[in-house]
Short mmCIF file of N, CA and C in Angstrom, two decimals:
data_model
loop_
_atom_site.label_atom_id
_atom_site.label_comp_id
_atom_site.label_asym_id
_atom_site.label_seq_id
_atom_site.Cartn_x
_atom_site.Cartn_y
_atom_site.Cartn_z
N MET A 1 25.49 49.57 72.35
CA MET A 1 26.84 49.32 71.86
C MET A 1 27.24 50.49 70.95
N PRO A 2 28.37 51.14 71.21
CA PRO A 2 28.80 52.27 70.40
C PRO A 2 28.98 51.87 68.93
N LYS A 3 28.68 52.83 68.05
CA LYS A 3 28.74 52.59 66.61
C LYS A 3 30.13 52.15 66.15
N GLN A 4 31.18 52.77 66.68
CA GLN A 4 32.55 52.42 66.30
C GLN A 4 32.87 50.97 66.65
N TYR A 5 32.42 50.53 67.83
CA TYR A 5 32.66 49.15 68.25
C TYR A 5 31.96 48.18 67.31
N LYS A 6 30.71 48.49 66.93
CA LYS A 6 29.96 47.62 66.02
C LYS A 6 30.67 47.52 64.67
N ARG A 7 31.18 48.64 64.20
CA ARG A 7 31.89 48.66 62.91
C ARG A 7 33.16 47.83 62.99
N GLU A 8 33.93 47.99 64.06
CA GLU A 8 35.16 47.21 64.24
C GLU A 8 34.85 45.72 64.32
N LYS A 9 33.79 45.37 65.02
CA LYS A 9 33.39 43.97 65.15
C LYS A 9 33.01 43.40 63.78
N LEU A 10 32.27 44.17 62.99
CA LEU A 10 31.88 43.74 61.65
C LEU A 10 33.10 43.55 60.76
N LEU A 11 34.04 44.49 60.81
CA LEU A 11 35.25 44.37 60.00
C LEU A 11 36.06 43.13 60.38
N LYS A 12 36.14 42.84 61.67
CA LYS A 12 36.84 41.63 62.11
C LYS A 12 36.14 40.39 61.59
N GLN A 13 34.81 40.38 61.60
CA GLN A 13 34.05 39.24 61.06
C GLN A 13 34.30 39.07 59.57
N ILE A 14 34.34 40.18 58.85
CA ILE A 14 34.59 40.12 57.40
C ILE A 14 35.98 39.57 57.14
N ILE A 15 36.97 40.05 57.87
CA ILE A 15 38.35 39.57 57.69
C ILE A 15 38.43 38.08 58.02
N THR A 16 37.80 37.67 59.09
CA THR A 16 37.80 36.24 59.46
C THR A 16 37.14 35.41 58.36
N THR A 17 36.02 35.89 57.85
CA THR A 17 35.31 35.18 56.77
C THR A 17 36.18 35.10 55.53
N GLN A 18 36.79 36.21 55.14
CA GLN A 18 37.64 36.20 53.96
C GLN A 18 38.81 35.24 54.13
N SER A 19 39.37 35.20 55.32
CA SER A 19 40.48 34.27 55.57
C SER A 19 40.01 32.82 55.44
N ARG A 20 38.84 32.52 55.99
CA ARG A 20 38.29 31.16 55.88
C ARG A 20 38.07 30.78 54.43
N LEU A 21 37.51 31.72 53.67
CA LEU A 21 37.22 31.42 52.26
C LEU A 21 38.50 31.27 51.45
N ALA A 22 39.47 32.12 51.71
CA ALA A 22 40.74 32.06 50.97
C ALA A 22 41.50 30.77 51.26
N ALA A 23 41.39 30.27 52.48
CA ALA A 23 42.12 29.07 52.87
C ALA A 23 41.36 27.78 52.53
N ALA A 24 40.09 27.93 52.19
CA ALA A 24 39.25 26.75 51.95
C ALA A 24 39.65 26.02 50.69
N GLU A 25 39.53 24.71 50.76
CA GLU A 25 39.79 23.88 49.59
C GLU A 25 38.51 23.10 49.28
N PHE A 26 37.44 23.84 49.01
CA PHE A 26 36.15 23.24 48.73
C PHE A 26 35.94 23.09 47.24
N ASP A 27 34.99 22.25 46.89
CA ASP A 27 34.55 22.29 45.51
C ASP A 27 33.68 23.54 45.38
N LEU A 28 33.34 23.93 44.17
CA LEU A 28 32.65 25.19 43.93
C LEU A 28 31.33 25.27 44.69
N SER A 29 30.55 24.21 44.68
CA SER A 29 29.25 24.22 45.37
C SER A 29 29.41 24.45 46.87
N GLU A 30 30.36 23.77 47.48
CA GLU A 30 30.60 23.95 48.92
C GLU A 30 31.11 25.35 49.22
N PHE A 31 31.97 25.87 48.36
CA PHE A 31 32.50 27.22 48.53
C PHE A 31 31.36 28.24 48.49
N MET A 32 30.49 28.12 47.47
CA MET A 32 29.38 29.07 47.33
C MET A 32 28.44 28.97 48.53
N GLN A 33 28.22 27.77 49.03
CA GLN A 33 27.33 27.60 50.18
C GLN A 33 27.93 28.26 51.42
N LEU A 34 29.23 28.13 51.61
CA LEU A 34 29.89 28.80 52.73
C LEU A 34 29.75 30.32 52.61
N VAL A 35 29.90 30.83 51.40
CA VAL A 35 29.77 32.28 51.18
C VAL A 35 28.38 32.76 51.61
N VAL A 36 27.32 32.12 51.14
CA VAL A 36 25.98 32.60 51.47
C VAL A 36 25.71 32.51 52.97
N GLN A 37 26.22 31.46 53.61
CA GLN A 37 26.02 31.34 55.05
C GLN A 37 26.75 32.45 55.80
N GLN A 38 27.95 32.78 55.37
CA GLN A 38 28.72 33.83 56.04
C GLN A 38 28.08 35.20 55.81
N ILE A 39 27.61 35.47 54.61
CA ILE A 39 26.95 36.76 54.33
C ILE A 39 25.72 36.92 55.22
N LYS A 40 24.97 35.86 55.39
CA LYS A 40 23.78 35.93 56.23
C LYS A 40 24.16 36.31 57.66
N SER A 41 25.29 35.81 58.15
CA SER A 41 25.71 36.14 59.52
C SER A 41 26.25 37.57 59.64
N LEU A 42 26.63 38.18 58.52
CA LEU A 42 27.21 39.52 58.54
C LEU A 42 26.20 40.64 58.27
N THR A 43 24.99 40.29 57.86
CA THR A 43 23.97 41.28 57.49
C THR A 43 22.64 40.91 58.13
N PRO A 44 21.66 41.80 58.08
CA PRO A 44 20.33 41.47 58.59
C PRO A 44 19.48 40.71 57.57
N ALA A 45 20.10 40.10 56.58
CA ALA A 45 19.37 39.38 55.54
C ALA A 45 18.58 38.21 56.12
N THR A 46 17.40 37.99 55.56
CA THR A 46 16.64 36.79 55.91
C THR A 46 16.95 35.66 54.92
N GLY A 47 17.52 36.03 53.78
CA GLY A 47 17.92 35.05 52.78
C GLY A 47 19.07 35.58 51.95
N VAL A 48 19.92 34.64 51.47
CA VAL A 48 21.07 35.01 50.63
C VAL A 48 21.15 33.99 49.50
N VAL A 49 21.52 34.48 48.32
CA VAL A 49 21.63 33.60 47.16
C VAL A 49 22.80 34.02 46.28
N ILE A 50 23.44 33.03 45.68
CA ILE A 50 24.36 33.26 44.57
C ILE A 50 23.63 32.78 43.33
N GLU A 51 23.45 33.70 42.39
CA GLU A 51 22.82 33.38 41.11
C GLU A 51 23.90 33.45 40.03
N LEU A 52 23.93 32.46 39.17
CA LEU A 52 24.88 32.47 38.05
C LEU A 52 24.13 32.53 36.74
N VAL A 53 24.76 33.19 35.77
CA VAL A 53 24.18 33.30 34.43
C VAL A 53 24.27 31.94 33.74
N ASP A 54 23.17 31.54 33.13
CA ASP A 54 23.12 30.32 32.32
C ASP A 54 22.26 30.63 31.10
N GLY A 55 22.94 30.99 30.01
CA GLY A 55 22.20 31.40 28.81
C GLY A 55 21.47 32.70 29.05
N LYS A 56 20.14 32.65 28.90
CA LYS A 56 19.31 33.84 29.10
C LYS A 56 18.61 33.84 30.45
N GLU A 57 19.14 33.03 31.37
CA GLU A 57 18.54 32.91 32.69
C GLU A 57 19.57 33.10 33.80
N MET A 58 19.04 33.44 34.96
CA MET A 58 19.82 33.47 36.20
C MET A 58 19.37 32.24 36.97
N VAL A 59 20.35 31.47 37.49
CA VAL A 59 20.04 30.24 38.21
C VAL A 59 20.53 30.35 39.65
N TYR A 60 19.65 30.05 40.60
CA TYR A 60 20.02 30.04 42.02
C TYR A 60 20.92 28.82 42.25
N ARG A 61 22.21 29.06 42.56
CA ARG A 61 23.17 27.97 42.75
C ARG A 61 23.49 27.66 44.20
N ALA A 62 23.42 28.66 45.06
CA ALA A 62 23.65 28.45 46.50
C ALA A 62 22.71 29.38 47.25
N THR A 63 22.04 28.84 48.28
CA THR A 63 21.04 29.63 49.01
C THR A 63 21.11 29.33 50.50
N THR A 64 20.57 30.25 51.27
CA THR A 64 20.42 30.03 52.71
C THR A 64 19.26 30.87 53.21
N GLY A 65 18.87 30.63 54.45
CA GLY A 65 17.78 31.38 55.06
C GLY A 65 16.46 31.10 54.37
N THR A 66 15.68 32.14 54.15
CA THR A 66 14.36 31.98 53.54
C THR A 66 14.43 31.52 52.08
N LEU A 67 15.60 31.54 51.49
CA LEU A 67 15.77 31.09 50.10
C LEU A 67 16.29 29.65 50.00
N LYS A 68 16.48 28.99 51.14
CA LYS A 68 17.16 27.70 51.16
C LYS A 68 16.50 26.63 50.30
N ASN A 69 15.22 26.70 50.07
CA ASN A 69 14.53 25.70 49.26
C ASN A 69 14.42 26.06 47.78
N HIS A 70 15.15 27.09 47.37
CA HIS A 70 15.02 27.56 45.99
C HIS A 70 16.24 27.28 45.11
N VAL A 71 17.16 26.43 45.55
CA VAL A 71 18.31 26.08 44.71
C VAL A 71 17.78 25.51 43.39
N GLY A 72 18.35 25.99 42.29
CA GLY A 72 17.93 25.53 40.97
C GLY A 72 16.87 26.41 40.32
N LEU A 73 16.29 27.35 41.09
CA LEU A 73 15.29 28.26 40.54
C LEU A 73 15.90 29.02 39.36
N ARG A 74 15.15 29.10 38.26
CA ARG A 74 15.60 29.80 37.06
C ARG A 74 14.67 30.98 36.79
N LEU A 75 15.27 32.14 36.58
CA LEU A 75 14.51 33.34 36.26
C LEU A 75 15.14 34.01 35.04
N PRO A 76 14.32 34.61 34.18
CA PRO A 76 14.88 35.29 33.01
C PRO A 76 15.80 36.45 33.41
N ILE A 77 16.88 36.61 32.67
CA ILE A 77 17.78 37.74 32.93
C ILE A 77 17.05 39.04 32.64
N ASN A 78 16.38 39.09 31.49
CA ASN A 78 15.66 40.32 31.13
C ASN A 78 14.49 40.55 32.07
N GLY A 79 14.38 41.77 32.55
CA GLY A 79 13.29 42.13 33.44
C GLY A 79 13.55 41.85 34.90
N SER A 80 14.80 41.47 35.22
CA SER A 80 15.11 41.21 36.63
C SER A 80 16.21 42.16 37.11
N ILE A 81 16.19 42.44 38.40
CA ILE A 81 17.23 43.31 38.96
C ILE A 81 18.58 42.60 38.95
N SER A 82 18.57 41.27 39.08
CA SER A 82 19.82 40.50 38.98
C SER A 82 20.40 40.63 37.57
N GLY A 83 19.54 40.51 36.57
CA GLY A 83 19.99 40.68 35.19
C GLY A 83 20.54 42.07 34.94
N LEU A 84 19.89 43.08 35.50
CA LEU A 84 20.37 44.47 35.37
C LEU A 84 21.73 44.63 36.04
N CYS A 85 21.90 44.00 37.18
CA CYS A 85 23.18 44.03 37.90
C CYS A 85 24.28 43.41 37.04
N VAL A 86 23.98 42.28 36.41
CA VAL A 86 24.95 41.60 35.55
C VAL A 86 25.28 42.47 34.34
N LYS A 87 24.27 43.01 33.70
CA LYS A 87 24.47 43.83 32.49
C LYS A 87 25.32 45.07 32.78
N ASN A 88 25.09 45.70 33.94
CA ASN A 88 25.79 46.94 34.27
C ASN A 88 27.01 46.74 35.17
N SER A 89 27.22 45.51 35.64
CA SER A 89 28.32 45.21 36.57
C SER A 89 28.36 46.20 37.72
N LYS A 90 27.20 46.41 38.34
CA LYS A 90 27.06 47.44 39.35
C LYS A 90 26.17 46.96 40.49
N VAL A 91 26.51 47.32 41.73
CA VAL A 91 25.70 47.00 42.89
C VAL A 91 24.38 47.77 42.80
N LEU A 92 23.28 47.07 43.07
CA LEU A 92 21.96 47.70 43.06
C LEU A 92 21.27 47.43 44.39
N HIS A 93 20.53 48.43 44.86
CA HIS A 93 19.86 48.37 46.16
C HIS A 93 18.38 48.68 45.92
N CYS A 94 17.51 47.85 46.43
CA CYS A 94 16.06 48.05 46.32
C CYS A 94 15.48 48.09 47.73
N ASP A 95 14.91 49.24 48.11
CA ASP A 95 14.34 49.39 49.45
C ASP A 95 12.98 48.73 49.59
N ASP A 96 12.23 48.63 48.48
CA ASP A 96 10.89 48.03 48.57
C ASP A 96 10.52 47.42 47.22
N THR A 97 10.47 46.10 47.18
CA THR A 97 10.18 45.39 45.92
C THR A 97 8.77 45.66 45.40
N GLU A 98 7.88 46.11 46.29
CA GLU A 98 6.51 46.42 45.87
C GLU A 98 6.44 47.75 45.10
N LYS A 99 7.52 48.55 45.19
CA LYS A 99 7.48 49.90 44.60
C LYS A 99 8.61 50.16 43.61
N ASP A 100 9.36 49.13 43.24
CA ASP A 100 10.54 49.32 42.39
C ASP A 100 10.31 48.66 41.03
N SER A 101 10.34 49.46 39.98
CA SER A 101 10.05 48.96 38.63
C SER A 101 11.14 48.03 38.09
N ARG A 102 12.29 47.97 38.74
CA ARG A 102 13.38 47.11 38.25
C ARG A 102 13.18 45.64 38.64
N VAL A 103 12.23 45.36 39.51
CA VAL A 103 12.05 43.99 39.99
C VAL A 103 10.77 43.36 39.48
N ASP A 104 10.77 42.04 39.44
CA ASP A 104 9.58 41.25 39.13
C ASP A 104 8.86 41.04 40.46
N VAL A 105 7.81 41.83 40.68
CA VAL A 105 7.10 41.82 41.96
C VAL A 105 6.61 40.42 42.32
N GLU A 106 6.03 39.72 41.36
CA GLU A 106 5.50 38.38 41.64
C GLU A 106 6.60 37.42 42.07
N ALA A 107 7.75 37.47 41.41
CA ALA A 107 8.87 36.59 41.77
C ALA A 107 9.32 36.86 43.21
N TYR A 108 9.39 38.12 43.60
CA TYR A 108 9.83 38.45 44.95
C TYR A 108 8.77 38.16 45.99
N ARG A 109 7.50 38.20 45.61
CA ARG A 109 6.45 37.78 46.55
C ARG A 109 6.59 36.29 46.84
N LYS A 110 6.91 35.50 45.81
CA LYS A 110 7.05 34.06 45.98
C LYS A 110 8.16 33.69 46.97
N VAL A 111 9.24 34.47 46.97
CA VAL A 111 10.36 34.16 47.87
C VAL A 111 10.35 35.01 49.14
N GLY A 112 9.34 35.85 49.29
CA GLY A 112 9.19 36.63 50.51
C GLY A 112 10.18 37.75 50.67
N ALA A 113 10.49 38.45 49.59
CA ALA A 113 11.47 39.54 49.66
C ALA A 113 10.80 40.89 49.50
N ARG A 114 11.05 41.78 50.46
CA ARG A 114 10.55 43.15 50.35
C ARG A 114 11.67 44.15 50.09
N SER A 115 12.91 43.78 50.44
CA SER A 115 14.04 44.64 50.11
C SER A 115 15.21 43.73 49.76
N LEU A 116 16.17 44.30 49.01
CA LEU A 116 17.30 43.49 48.58
C LEU A 116 18.48 44.36 48.17
N VAL A 117 19.64 43.71 48.15
CA VAL A 117 20.85 44.31 47.59
C VAL A 117 21.48 43.22 46.74
N VAL A 118 21.93 43.58 45.56
CA VAL A 118 22.53 42.61 44.66
C VAL A 118 23.87 43.18 44.15
N ALA A 119 24.91 42.34 44.21
CA ALA A 119 26.26 42.75 43.79
C ALA A 119 26.76 41.79 42.71
N PRO A 120 27.43 42.33 41.68
CA PRO A 120 27.92 41.46 40.61
C PRO A 120 29.11 40.61 41.06
N LEU A 121 29.17 39.40 40.53
CA LEU A 121 30.32 38.52 40.72
C LEU A 121 31.13 38.61 39.44
N LEU A 122 32.29 39.23 39.53
CA LEU A 122 33.10 39.54 38.35
C LEU A 122 34.26 38.57 38.18
N HIS A 123 34.53 38.24 36.95
CA HIS A 123 35.71 37.45 36.58
C HIS A 123 36.30 38.08 35.33
N ASN A 124 37.53 38.55 35.44
CA ASN A 124 38.19 39.24 34.33
C ASN A 124 37.34 40.39 33.79
N GLY A 125 36.71 41.12 34.71
CA GLY A 125 35.93 42.29 34.34
C GLY A 125 34.53 42.01 33.83
N LYS A 126 34.15 40.75 33.75
CA LYS A 126 32.81 40.40 33.25
C LYS A 126 31.98 39.79 34.38
N ALA A 127 30.72 40.24 34.49
CA ALA A 127 29.83 39.70 35.51
C ALA A 127 29.30 38.34 35.07
N LEU A 128 29.54 37.33 35.91
CA LEU A 128 29.10 35.97 35.63
C LEU A 128 27.91 35.57 36.50
N GLY A 129 27.57 36.44 37.44
CA GLY A 129 26.48 36.16 38.34
C GLY A 129 26.35 37.26 39.36
N VAL A 130 25.58 36.98 40.41
CA VAL A 130 25.36 37.97 41.45
C VAL A 130 25.34 37.31 42.82
N LEU A 131 25.64 38.10 43.81
CA LEU A 131 25.46 37.75 45.21
C LEU A 131 24.35 38.67 45.71
N LYS A 132 23.28 38.07 46.25
CA LYS A 132 22.11 38.86 46.61
C LYS A 132 21.66 38.56 48.04
N ILE A 133 21.34 39.63 48.77
CA ILE A 133 20.74 39.50 50.08
C ILE A 133 19.31 40.03 49.99
N ILE A 134 18.41 39.36 50.69
CA ILE A 134 17.02 39.81 50.72
C ILE A 134 16.54 39.89 52.16
N SER A 135 15.46 40.63 52.35
CA SER A 135 14.81 40.70 53.65
C SER A 135 13.30 40.72 53.45
N LYS A 136 12.60 40.19 54.43
CA LYS A 136 11.14 40.21 54.41
C LYS A 136 10.61 41.61 54.71
N LYS A 137 11.49 42.49 55.21
CA LYS A 137 11.08 43.84 55.59
C LYS A 137 11.55 44.86 54.55
N PRO A 138 10.73 45.88 54.26
CA PRO A 138 11.21 46.96 53.40
C PRO A 138 12.29 47.77 54.13
N LYS A 139 13.17 48.37 53.37
CA LYS A 139 14.23 49.24 53.90
C LYS A 139 15.07 48.55 54.98
N ALA A 140 15.40 47.28 54.76
CA ALA A 140 16.11 46.50 55.78
C ALA A 140 17.62 46.71 55.77
N PHE A 141 18.16 47.24 54.66
CA PHE A 141 19.61 47.27 54.52
C PHE A 141 20.18 48.69 54.54
N SER A 142 21.26 48.83 55.30
CA SER A 142 21.96 50.11 55.42
C SER A 142 23.08 50.20 54.38
N GLN A 143 23.70 51.34 54.31
CA GLN A 143 24.86 51.51 53.43
C GLN A 143 25.99 50.58 53.86
N GLN A 144 26.11 50.34 55.15
CA GLN A 144 27.13 49.42 55.64
C GLN A 144 26.88 48.00 55.12
N ASP A 145 25.61 47.58 55.06
CA ASP A 145 25.27 46.27 54.51
C ASP A 145 25.62 46.19 53.03
N VAL A 146 25.36 47.27 52.30
CA VAL A 146 25.70 47.34 50.88
C VAL A 146 27.22 47.19 50.70
N SER A 147 27.98 47.90 51.51
CA SER A 147 29.44 47.83 51.45
C SER A 147 29.95 46.43 51.81
N THR A 148 29.34 45.82 52.81
CA THR A 148 29.73 44.46 53.21
C THR A 148 29.51 43.48 52.05
N LEU A 149 28.35 43.58 51.42
CA LEU A 149 28.05 42.69 50.30
C LEU A 149 29.02 42.92 49.16
N GLN A 150 29.33 44.16 48.88
CA GLN A 150 30.27 44.49 47.81
C GLN A 150 31.66 43.93 48.09
N LEU A 151 32.11 44.05 49.32
CA LEU A 151 33.42 43.49 49.71
C LEU A 151 33.45 41.98 49.52
N MET A 152 32.41 41.31 49.98
CA MET A 152 32.36 39.85 49.90
C MET A 152 32.21 39.38 48.45
N ALA A 153 31.46 40.10 47.65
CA ALA A 153 31.31 39.74 46.24
C ALA A 153 32.67 39.85 45.53
N GLY A 154 33.46 40.85 45.94
CA GLY A 154 34.79 41.00 45.37
C GLY A 154 35.69 39.81 45.66
N LEU A 155 35.53 39.20 46.81
CA LEU A 155 36.32 38.02 47.14
C LEU A 155 35.90 36.81 46.33
N VAL A 156 34.59 36.66 46.16
CA VAL A 156 34.07 35.51 45.42
C VAL A 156 34.52 35.61 43.97
#
């Protein structure tokens, strides 16, 4: 399949997803669950999570894929790549969790993540959480996947 066709198909999927989300009249939990399911279909992620800040912790509020059984998981903000994303309000990409000092290696082993991308969820310029994709494989995400996550995080 030609690269241009794949890109056009992805953009159409993103637009369709954004339209569905914009028109949805869900409660917050249902909305977040729809977001993670749609992100999983748009990327090679094996798992997707929305984490929200709660005091000094990040809490898994909506999950899918390999993370589906981790709703409610609490991790300290300090020492985590999600916390760093929130603090800097910046998209972060990790090609290999076994070799990246920004991640808690043990935490990512527990959830089966070898690579990830995390994007801040902003409200009035302040990061209130993150949208994160993970994969069981190192170097699983392309720049296009990073851009897709960033676009979707902007909608949320």
